[in-house]
Coordinates of N, CA and C in Angstrom, one line a residue:
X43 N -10.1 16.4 10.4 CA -8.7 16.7 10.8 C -7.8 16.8 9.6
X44 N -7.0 18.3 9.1 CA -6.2 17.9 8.4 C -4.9 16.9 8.3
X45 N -4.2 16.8 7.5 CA -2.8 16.3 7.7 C -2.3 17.3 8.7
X46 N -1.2 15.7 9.4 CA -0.7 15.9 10.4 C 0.4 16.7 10.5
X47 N 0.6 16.6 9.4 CA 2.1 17.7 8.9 C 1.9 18.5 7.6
X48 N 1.9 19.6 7.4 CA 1.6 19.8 6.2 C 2.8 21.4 5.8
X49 N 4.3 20.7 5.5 CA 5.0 21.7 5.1 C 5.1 21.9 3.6
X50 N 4.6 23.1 3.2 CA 4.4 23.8 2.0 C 5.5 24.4 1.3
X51 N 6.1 23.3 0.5 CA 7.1 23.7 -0.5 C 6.5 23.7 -1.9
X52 N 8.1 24.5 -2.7 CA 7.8 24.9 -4.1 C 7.9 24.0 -4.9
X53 N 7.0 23.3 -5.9 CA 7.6 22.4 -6.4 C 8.7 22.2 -6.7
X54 N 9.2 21.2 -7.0 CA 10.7 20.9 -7.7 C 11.0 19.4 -8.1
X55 N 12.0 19.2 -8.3 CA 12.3 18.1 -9.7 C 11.8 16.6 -8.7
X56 N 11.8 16.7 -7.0 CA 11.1 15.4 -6.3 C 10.1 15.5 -6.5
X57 N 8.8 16.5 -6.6 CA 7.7 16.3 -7.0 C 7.9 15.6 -8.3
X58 N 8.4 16.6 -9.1 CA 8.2 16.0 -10.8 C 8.3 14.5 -10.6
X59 N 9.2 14.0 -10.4 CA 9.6 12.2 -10.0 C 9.0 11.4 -9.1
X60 N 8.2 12.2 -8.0 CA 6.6 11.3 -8.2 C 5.7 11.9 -9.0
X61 N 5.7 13.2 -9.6 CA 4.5 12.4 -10.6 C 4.7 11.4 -11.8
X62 N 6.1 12.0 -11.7 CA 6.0 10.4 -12.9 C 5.9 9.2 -12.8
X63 N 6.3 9.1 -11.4 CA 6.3 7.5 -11.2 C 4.9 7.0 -10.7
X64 N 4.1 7.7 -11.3 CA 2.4 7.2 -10.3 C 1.6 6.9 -11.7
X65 N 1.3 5.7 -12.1 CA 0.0 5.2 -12.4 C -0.6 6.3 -13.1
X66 N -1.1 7.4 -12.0 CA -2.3 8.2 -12.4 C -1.8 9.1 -13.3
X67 N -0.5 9.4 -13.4 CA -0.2 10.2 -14.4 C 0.8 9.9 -15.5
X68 N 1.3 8.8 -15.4 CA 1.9 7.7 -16.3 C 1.3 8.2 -17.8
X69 N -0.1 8.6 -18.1 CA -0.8 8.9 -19.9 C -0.4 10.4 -19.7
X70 N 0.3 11.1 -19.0 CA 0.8 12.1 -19.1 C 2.2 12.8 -20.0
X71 N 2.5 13.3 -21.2 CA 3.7 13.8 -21.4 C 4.5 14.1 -20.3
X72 N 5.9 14.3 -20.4 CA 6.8 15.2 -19.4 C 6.5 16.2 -19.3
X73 N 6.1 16.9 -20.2 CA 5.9 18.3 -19.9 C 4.4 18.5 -19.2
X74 N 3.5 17.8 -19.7 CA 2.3 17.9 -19.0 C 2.7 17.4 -17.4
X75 N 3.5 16.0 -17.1 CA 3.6 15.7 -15.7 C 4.4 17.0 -14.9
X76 N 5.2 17.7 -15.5 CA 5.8 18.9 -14.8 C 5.0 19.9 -14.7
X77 N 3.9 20.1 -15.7 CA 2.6 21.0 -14.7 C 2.2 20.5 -13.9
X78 N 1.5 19.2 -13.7 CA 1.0 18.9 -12.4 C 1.8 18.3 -11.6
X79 N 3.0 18.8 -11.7 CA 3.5 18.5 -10.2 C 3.8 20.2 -9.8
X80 N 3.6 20.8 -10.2 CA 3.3 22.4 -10.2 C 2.4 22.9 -9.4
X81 N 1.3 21.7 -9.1 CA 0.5 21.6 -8.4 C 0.5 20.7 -6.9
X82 N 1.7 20.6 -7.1 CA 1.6 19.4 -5.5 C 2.8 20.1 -4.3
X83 N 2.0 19.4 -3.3 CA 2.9 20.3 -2.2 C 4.0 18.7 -1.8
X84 N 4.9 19.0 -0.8 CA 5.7 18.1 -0.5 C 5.3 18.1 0.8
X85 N 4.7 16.8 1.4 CA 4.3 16.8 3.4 C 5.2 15.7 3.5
X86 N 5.8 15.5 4.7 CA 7.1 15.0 5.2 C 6.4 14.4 6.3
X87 N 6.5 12.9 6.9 CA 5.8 12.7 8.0 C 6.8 11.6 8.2
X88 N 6.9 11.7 9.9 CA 7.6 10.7 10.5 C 7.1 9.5 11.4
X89 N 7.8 8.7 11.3 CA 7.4 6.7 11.4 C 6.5 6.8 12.7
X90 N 5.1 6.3 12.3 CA 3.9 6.9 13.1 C 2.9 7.5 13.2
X91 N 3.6 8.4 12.6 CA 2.8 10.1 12.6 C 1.4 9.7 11.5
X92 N 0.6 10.2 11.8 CA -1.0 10.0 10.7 C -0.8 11.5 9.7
X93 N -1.2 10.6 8.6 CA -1.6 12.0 7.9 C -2.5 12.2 7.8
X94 N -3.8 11.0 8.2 CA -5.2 11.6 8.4 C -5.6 10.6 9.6
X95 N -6.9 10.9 10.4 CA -7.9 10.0 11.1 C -8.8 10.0 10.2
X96 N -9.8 9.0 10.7 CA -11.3 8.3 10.4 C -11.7 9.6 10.6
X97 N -12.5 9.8 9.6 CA -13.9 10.6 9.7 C -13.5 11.9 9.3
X98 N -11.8 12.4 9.6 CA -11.3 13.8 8.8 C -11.9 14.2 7.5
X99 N -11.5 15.5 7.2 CA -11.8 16.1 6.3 C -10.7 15.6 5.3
X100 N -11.1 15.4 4.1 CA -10.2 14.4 3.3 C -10.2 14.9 2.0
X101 N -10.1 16.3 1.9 CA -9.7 17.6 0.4 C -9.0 17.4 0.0
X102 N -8.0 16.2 0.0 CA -6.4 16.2 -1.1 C -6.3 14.6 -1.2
X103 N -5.6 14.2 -2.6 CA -5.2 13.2 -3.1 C -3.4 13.1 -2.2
X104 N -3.1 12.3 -1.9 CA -2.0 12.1 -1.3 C -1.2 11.2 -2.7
X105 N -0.3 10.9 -2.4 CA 0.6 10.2 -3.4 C 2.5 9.7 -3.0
X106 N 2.2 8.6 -2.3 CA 3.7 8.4 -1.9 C 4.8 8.8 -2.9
X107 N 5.3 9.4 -2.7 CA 7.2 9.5 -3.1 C 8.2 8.7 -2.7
X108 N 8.2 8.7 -1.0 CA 9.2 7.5 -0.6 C 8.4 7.4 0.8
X109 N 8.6 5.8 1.2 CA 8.3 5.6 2.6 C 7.4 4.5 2.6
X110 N 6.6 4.2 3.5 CA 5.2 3.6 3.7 C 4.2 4.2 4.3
X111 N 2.8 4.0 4.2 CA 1.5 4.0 4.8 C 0.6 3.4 4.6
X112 N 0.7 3.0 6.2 CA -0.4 1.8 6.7 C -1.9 2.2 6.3
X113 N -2.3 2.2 5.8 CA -4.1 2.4 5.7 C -4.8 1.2 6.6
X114 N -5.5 1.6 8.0 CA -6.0 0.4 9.0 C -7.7 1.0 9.1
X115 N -8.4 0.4 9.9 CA -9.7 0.5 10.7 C -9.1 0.1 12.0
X116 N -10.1 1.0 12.8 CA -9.8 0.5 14.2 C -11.7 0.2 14.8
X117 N -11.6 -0.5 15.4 CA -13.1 -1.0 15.7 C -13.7 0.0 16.8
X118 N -15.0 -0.7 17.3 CA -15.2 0.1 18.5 C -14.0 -0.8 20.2
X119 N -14.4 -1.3 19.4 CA -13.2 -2.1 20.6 C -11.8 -1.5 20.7
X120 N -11.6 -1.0 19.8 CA -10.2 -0.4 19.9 C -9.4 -1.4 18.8
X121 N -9.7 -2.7 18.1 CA -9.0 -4.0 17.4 C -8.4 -3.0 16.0
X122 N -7.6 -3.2 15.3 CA -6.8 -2.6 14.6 C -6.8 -3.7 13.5
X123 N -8.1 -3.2 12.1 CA -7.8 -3.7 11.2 C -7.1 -2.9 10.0
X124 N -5.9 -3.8 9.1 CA -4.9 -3.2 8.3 C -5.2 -3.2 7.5
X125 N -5.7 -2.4 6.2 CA -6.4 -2.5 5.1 C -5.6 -2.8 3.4
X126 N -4.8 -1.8 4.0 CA -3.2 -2.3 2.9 C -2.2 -1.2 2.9
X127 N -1.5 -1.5 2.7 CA 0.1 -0.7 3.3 C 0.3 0.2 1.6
X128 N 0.4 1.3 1.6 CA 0.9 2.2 0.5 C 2.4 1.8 0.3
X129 N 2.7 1.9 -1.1 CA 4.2 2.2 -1.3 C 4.4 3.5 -2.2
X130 N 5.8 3.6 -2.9 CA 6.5 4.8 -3.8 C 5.4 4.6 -4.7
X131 N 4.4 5.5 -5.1 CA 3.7 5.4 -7.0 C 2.3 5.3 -6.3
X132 N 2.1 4.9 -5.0 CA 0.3 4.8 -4.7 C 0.0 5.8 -4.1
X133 N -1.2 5.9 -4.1 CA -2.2 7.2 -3.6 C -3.3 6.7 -2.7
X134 N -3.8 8.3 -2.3 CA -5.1 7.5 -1.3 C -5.7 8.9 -1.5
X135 N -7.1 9.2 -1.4 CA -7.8 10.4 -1.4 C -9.1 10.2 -2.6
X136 N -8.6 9.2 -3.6 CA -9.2 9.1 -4.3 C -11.0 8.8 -4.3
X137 N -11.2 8.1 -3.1 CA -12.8 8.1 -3.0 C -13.2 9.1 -2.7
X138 N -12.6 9.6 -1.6 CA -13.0 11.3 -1.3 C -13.0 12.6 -1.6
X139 N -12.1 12.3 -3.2 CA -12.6 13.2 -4.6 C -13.8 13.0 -5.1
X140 N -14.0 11.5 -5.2 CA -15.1 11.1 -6.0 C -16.1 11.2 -5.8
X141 N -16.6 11.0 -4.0 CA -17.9 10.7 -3.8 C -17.9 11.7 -2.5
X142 N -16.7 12.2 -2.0 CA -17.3 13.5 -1.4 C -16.8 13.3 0.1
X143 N -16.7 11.5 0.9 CA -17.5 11.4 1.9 C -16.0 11.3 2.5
X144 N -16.1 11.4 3.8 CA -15.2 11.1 4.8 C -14.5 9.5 5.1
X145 N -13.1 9.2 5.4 CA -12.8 8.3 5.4 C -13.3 7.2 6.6
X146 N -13.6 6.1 6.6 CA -13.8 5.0 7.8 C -12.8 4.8 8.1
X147 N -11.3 5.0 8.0 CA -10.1 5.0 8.3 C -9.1 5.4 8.7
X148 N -7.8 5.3 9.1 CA -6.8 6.2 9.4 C -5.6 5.7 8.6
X149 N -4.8 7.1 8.3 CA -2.9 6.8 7.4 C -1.9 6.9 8.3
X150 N -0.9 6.1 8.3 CA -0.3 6.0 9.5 C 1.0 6.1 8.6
X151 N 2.3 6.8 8.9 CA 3.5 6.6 8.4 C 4.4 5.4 8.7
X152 N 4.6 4.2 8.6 CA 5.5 3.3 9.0 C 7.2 4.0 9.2
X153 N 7.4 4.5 8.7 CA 8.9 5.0 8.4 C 8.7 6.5 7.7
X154 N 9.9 7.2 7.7 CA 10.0 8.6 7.4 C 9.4 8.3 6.0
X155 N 8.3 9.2 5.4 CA 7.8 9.4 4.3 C 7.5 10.9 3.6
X156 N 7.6 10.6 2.5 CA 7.2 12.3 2.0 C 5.9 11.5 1.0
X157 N 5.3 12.8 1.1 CA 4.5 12.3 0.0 C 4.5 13.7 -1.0
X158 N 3.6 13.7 -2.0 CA 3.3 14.7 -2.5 C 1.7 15.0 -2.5
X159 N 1.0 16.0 -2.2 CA -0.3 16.6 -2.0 C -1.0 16.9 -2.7
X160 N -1.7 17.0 -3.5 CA -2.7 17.5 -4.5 C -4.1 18.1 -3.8
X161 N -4.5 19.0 -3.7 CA -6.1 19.8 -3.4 C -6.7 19.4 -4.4
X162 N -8.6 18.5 -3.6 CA -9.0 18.2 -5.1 C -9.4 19.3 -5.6
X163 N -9.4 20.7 -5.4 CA -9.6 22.0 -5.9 C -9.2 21.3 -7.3
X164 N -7.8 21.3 -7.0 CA -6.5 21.8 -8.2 C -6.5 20.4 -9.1
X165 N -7.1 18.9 -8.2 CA -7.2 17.9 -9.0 C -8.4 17.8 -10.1
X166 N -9.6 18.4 -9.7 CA -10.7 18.9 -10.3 C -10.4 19.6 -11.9
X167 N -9.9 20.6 -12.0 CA -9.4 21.2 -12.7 C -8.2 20.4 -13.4
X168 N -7.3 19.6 -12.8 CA -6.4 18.7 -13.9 C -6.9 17.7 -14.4
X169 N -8.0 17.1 -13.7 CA -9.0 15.8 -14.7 C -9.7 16.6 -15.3
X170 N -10.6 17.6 -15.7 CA -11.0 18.7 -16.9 C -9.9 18.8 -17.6
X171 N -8.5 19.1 -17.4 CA -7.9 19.5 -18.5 C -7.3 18.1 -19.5
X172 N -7.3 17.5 -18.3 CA -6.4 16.1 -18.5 C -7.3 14.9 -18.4
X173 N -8.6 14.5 -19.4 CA -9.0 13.2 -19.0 C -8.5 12.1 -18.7
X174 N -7.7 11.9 -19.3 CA -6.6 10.5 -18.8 C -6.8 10.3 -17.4
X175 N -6.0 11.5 -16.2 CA -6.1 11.4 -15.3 C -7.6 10.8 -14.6
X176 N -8.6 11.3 -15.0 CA -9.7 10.8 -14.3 C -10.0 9.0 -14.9
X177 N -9.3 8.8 -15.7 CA -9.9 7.4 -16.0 C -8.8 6.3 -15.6
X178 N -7.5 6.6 -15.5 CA -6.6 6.1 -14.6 C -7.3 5.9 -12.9
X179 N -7.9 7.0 -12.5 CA -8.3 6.9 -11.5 C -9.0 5.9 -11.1
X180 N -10.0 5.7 -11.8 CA -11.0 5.1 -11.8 C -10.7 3.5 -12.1
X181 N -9.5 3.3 -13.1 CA -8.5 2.0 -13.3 C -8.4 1.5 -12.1
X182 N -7.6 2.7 -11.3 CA -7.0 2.3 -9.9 C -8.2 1.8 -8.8
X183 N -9.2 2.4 -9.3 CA -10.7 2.2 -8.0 C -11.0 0.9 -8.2
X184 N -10.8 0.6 -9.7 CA -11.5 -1.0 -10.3 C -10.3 -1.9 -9.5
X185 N -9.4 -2.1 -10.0 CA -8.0 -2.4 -9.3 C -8.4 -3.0 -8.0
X186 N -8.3 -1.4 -6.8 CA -8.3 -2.0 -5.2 C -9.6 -2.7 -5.2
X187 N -10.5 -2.7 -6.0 CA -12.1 -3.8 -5.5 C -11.4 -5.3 -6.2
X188 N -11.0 -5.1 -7.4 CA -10.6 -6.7 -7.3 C -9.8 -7.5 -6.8
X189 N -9.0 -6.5 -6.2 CA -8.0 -6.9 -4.9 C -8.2 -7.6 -3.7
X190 N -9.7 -6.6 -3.2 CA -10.2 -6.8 -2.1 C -11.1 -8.0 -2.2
X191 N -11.5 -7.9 -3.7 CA -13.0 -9.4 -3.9 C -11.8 -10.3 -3.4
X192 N -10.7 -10.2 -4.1 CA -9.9 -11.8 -4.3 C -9.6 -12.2 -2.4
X193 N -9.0 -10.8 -1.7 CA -8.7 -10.9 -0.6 C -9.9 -12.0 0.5
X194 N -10.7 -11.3 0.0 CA -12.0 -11.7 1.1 C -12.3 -13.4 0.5
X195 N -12.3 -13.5 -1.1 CA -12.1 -15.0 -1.3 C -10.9 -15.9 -0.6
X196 N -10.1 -15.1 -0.3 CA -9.1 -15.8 0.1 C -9.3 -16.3 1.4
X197 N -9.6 -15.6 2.3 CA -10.4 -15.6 3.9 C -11.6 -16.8 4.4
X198 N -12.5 -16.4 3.2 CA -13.5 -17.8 3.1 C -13.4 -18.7 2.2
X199 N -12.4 -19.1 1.3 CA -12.2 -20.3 0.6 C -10.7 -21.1 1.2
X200 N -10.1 -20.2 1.7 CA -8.5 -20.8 2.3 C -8.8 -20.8 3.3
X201 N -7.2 -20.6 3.7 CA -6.8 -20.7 5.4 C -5.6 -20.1 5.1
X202 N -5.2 -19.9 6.6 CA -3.9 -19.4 7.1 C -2.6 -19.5 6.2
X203 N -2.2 -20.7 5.9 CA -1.1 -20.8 5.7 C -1.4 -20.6 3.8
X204 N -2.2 -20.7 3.4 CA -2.2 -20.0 1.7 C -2.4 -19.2 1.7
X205 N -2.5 -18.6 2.3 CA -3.0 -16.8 2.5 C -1.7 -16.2 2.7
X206 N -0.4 -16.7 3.8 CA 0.4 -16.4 4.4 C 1.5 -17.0 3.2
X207 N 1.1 -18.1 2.3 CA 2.1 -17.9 1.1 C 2.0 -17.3 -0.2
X208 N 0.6 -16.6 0.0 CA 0.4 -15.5 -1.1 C 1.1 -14.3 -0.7
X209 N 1.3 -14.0 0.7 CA 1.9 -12.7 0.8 C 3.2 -12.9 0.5
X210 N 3.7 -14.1 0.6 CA 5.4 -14.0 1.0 C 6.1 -14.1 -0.6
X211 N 5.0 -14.6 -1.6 CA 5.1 -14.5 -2.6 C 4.9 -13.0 -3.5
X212 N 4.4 -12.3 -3.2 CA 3.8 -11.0 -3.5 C 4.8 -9.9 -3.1
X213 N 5.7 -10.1 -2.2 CA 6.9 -9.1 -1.8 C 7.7 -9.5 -3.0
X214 N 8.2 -8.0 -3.1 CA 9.6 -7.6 -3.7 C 10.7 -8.4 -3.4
X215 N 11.0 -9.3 -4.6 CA 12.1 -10.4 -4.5 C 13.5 -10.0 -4.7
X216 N 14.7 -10.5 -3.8 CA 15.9 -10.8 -5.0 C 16.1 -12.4 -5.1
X217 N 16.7 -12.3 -6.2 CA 17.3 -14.2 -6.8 C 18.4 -14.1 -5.5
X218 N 18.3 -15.6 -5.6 CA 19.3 -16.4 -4.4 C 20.1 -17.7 -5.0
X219 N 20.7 -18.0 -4.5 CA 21.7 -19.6 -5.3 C 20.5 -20.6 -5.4
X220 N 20.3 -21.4 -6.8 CA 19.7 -22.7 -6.3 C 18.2 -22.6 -6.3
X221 N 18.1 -21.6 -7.0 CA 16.4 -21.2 -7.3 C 15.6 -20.8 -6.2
X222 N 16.7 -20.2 -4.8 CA 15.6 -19.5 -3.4 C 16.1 -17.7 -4.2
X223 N 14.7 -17.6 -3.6 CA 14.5 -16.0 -3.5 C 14.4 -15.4 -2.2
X224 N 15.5 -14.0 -1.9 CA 14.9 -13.2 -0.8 C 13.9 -12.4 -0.7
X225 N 13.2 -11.9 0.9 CA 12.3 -11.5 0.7 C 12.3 -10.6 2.1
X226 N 11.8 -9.2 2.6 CA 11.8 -8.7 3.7 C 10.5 -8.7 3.9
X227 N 9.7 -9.0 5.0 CA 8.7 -8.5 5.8 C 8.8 -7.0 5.6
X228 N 7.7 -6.3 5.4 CA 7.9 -4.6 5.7 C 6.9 -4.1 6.3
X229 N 6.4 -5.2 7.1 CA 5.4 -4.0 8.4 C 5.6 -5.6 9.8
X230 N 5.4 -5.2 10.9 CA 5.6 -5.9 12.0 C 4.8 -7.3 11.7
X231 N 4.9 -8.2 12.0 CA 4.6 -9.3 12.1 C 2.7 -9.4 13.1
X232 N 2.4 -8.6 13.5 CA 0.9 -8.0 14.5 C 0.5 -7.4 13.3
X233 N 1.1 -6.3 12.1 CA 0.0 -5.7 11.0 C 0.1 -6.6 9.8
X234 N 1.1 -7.6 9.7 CA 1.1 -8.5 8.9 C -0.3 -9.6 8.8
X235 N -0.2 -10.0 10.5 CA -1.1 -11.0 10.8 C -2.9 -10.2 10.6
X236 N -2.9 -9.0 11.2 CA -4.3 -7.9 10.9 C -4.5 -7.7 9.7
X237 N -3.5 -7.8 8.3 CA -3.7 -7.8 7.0 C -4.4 -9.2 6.5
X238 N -3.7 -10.8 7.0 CA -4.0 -11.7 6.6 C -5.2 -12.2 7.2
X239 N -5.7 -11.1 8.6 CA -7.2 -11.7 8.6 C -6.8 -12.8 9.5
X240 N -5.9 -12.8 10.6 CA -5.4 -14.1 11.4 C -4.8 -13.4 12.6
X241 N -4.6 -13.5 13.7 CA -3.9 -13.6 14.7 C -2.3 -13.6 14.9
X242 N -1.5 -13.1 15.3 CA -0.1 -13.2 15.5 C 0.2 -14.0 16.1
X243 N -0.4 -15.4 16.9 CA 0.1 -16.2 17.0 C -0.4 -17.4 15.8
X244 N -1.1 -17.2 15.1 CA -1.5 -18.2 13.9 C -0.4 -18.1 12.7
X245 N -0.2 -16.9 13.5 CA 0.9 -16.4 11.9 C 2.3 -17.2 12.1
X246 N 2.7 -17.1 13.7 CA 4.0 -17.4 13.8 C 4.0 -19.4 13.7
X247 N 2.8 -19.8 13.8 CA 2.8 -20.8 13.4 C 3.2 -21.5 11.9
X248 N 2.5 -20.5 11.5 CA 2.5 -20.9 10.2 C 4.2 -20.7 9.9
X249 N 4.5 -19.9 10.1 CA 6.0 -19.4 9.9 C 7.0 -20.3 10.2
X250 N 6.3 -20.9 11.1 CA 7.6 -22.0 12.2 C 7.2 -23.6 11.1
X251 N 6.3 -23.3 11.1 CA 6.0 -24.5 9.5 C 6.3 -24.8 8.7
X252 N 6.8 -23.2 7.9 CA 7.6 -23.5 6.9 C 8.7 -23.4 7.0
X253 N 9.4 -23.2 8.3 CA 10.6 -23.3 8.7 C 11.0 -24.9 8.7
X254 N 10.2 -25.1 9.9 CA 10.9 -26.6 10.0 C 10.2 -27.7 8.9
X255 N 9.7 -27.5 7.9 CA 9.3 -27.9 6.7 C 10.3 -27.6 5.1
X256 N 11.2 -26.9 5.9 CA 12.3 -26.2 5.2 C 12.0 -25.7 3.6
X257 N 10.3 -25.0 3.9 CA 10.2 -24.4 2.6 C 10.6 -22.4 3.0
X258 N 11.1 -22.1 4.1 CA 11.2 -21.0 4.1 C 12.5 -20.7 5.3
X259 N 13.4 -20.0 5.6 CA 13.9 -19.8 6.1 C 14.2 -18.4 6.8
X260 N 14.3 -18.3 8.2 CA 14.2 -16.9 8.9 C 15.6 -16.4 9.2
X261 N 15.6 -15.1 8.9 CA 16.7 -13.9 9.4 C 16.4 -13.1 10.6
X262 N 17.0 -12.4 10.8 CA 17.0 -11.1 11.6 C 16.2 -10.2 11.1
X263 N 15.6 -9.0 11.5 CA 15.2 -7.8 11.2 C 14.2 -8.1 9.8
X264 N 13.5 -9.7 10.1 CA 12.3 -9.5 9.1 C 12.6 -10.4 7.4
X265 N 13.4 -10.7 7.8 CA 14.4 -11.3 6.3 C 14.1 -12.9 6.2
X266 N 13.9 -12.9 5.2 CA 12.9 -14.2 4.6 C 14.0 -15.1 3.8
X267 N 14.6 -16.1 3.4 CA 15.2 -16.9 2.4 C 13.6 -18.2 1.6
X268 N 13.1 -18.0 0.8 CA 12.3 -18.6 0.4 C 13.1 -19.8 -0.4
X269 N 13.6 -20.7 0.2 CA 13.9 -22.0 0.1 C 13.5 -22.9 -1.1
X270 N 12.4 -23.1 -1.0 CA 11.5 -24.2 -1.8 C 10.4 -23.6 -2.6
X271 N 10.5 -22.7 -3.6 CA 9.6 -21.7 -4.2 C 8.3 -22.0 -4.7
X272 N 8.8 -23.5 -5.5 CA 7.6 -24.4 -5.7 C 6.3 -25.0 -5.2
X273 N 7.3 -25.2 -3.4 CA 6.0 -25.5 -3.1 C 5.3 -24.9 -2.4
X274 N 5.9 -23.2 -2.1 CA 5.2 -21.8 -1.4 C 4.3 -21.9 -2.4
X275 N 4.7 -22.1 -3.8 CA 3.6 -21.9 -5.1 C 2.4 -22.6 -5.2
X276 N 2.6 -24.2 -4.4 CA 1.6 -24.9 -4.7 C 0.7 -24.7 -3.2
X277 N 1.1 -24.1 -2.3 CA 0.7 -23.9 -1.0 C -0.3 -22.9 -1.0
X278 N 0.2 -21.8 -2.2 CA -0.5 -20.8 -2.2 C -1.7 -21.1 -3.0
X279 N -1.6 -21.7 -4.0 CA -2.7 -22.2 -5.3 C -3.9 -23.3 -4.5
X280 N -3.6 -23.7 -3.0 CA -4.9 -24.9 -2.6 C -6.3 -24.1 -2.7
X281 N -6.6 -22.8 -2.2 CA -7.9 -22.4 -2.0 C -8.4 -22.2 -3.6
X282 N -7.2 -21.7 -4.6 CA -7.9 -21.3 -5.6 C -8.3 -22.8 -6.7
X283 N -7.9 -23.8 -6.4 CA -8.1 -25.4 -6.6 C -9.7 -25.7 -6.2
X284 N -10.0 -25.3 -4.6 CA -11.2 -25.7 -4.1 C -12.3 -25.2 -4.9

């Protein structure tokens, strides 16, 4: 199945500004990143909308510009596992340049997103011209496996609530009075819990924990006050101790 949307514009200065803001093309000049954004299309997809299923045909490197995407598994049962949420500067396509094969997955839009499109035709031909780009790539491949080793260590050497203060630590912070930091949740609290490998009711425990333990404090609409930073710190560090 191709993308779910796939409107074909001419490049322009929003492509150029994701390619520059991506990793993969970061060993690029300016002038070299404005050819290959020369090469990308702009797909627009709204909060939901998939830009691919499992098992699709998967001929383009994707590359967020603005927005989110859920990357999940869904079982035979229908259970919905979250694999990791894309932001502005990440990509996905990359295995299916490399090795050919179809995804075990689906991309889900959380919020209105654009991305930018690459054909691995046209990516083929820019890692020949441009090695950088192919060994960035391959950075990024090394990257998501030691992400994923540490993740899965984290699952069978922890628990719940270190796992659940690695993530709250790992979001995009602002400073607060008094040494607390803010923090927003940015996927529902069910793909939050499907990421950490726990249940949504394990999660709201843990939540209500550090609530009334007063190392974390809850808002509205997902909004975090991290209270006690130190000892989110030391809460998060027990499994990697054992």
């Amino acid at each position: 199945m191709p993308l779910a949307v796939s409107t074909d514009v001419d490049a322009d200065p929003a492509n150029d500004l994701c390619v520059a803001r991506v990793p993969l093309f970061q060993g690029l000049t300016h002038a070299q990143q404005v050819e290959v954004a020369g090469f990308a299309r702009t797909v627009r997809l709204d909060a939901v909308e998939q830009a691919y299923t499992a098992g699709s045909d998967m001929s383009q490197l994707m590359v967020v510009h603005t927005g989110q995407v859920k990357i999940a598994r869904t079982s035979a049962a229908g259970h919905e596992q979250v694999i990791r949420v894309l932001g502005p500067g990440d990509f996905i396509g990359e295995s299916a340049f490399l090795t050919g094969t179809r995804p075990d997955h689906a991309a889900e839009a959380l919020v209105h997103t654009e991305l930018c499109v690459f054909r691995h035709a046209d990516l083929g031909r820019l890692v020949e011209k441009h090695p950088s780009i192919g060994l960035r790539m391959l950075q990024g491949v090394s990257q998501r496996l030691d992400d994923t080793e540490a993740r899965l260590a984290s699952v069978i050497l922890g628990n719940v609530s270190s796992r659940l203060a690695d993530y709250l630590l790992s979001l995009p912070a602002t400073p607060g009075p008094r040494g607390a930091i803010y923090v927003t949740l940015p996927l529902a609290k069910k793909d939050i819990a499907s990421l950490l490998s726990t249940t949504p009711e394990s999660l709201s425990r843990q939540l209500r924990k550090l609530t009334d333990t007063g190392v974390i404090s809850q808002q509205e609409q997902g909004r975090i006050t991290i209270t006690d930073v130190t000892a989110l710190t030391a809460l998060s560090t027990l499994s990697k101790r054992d």
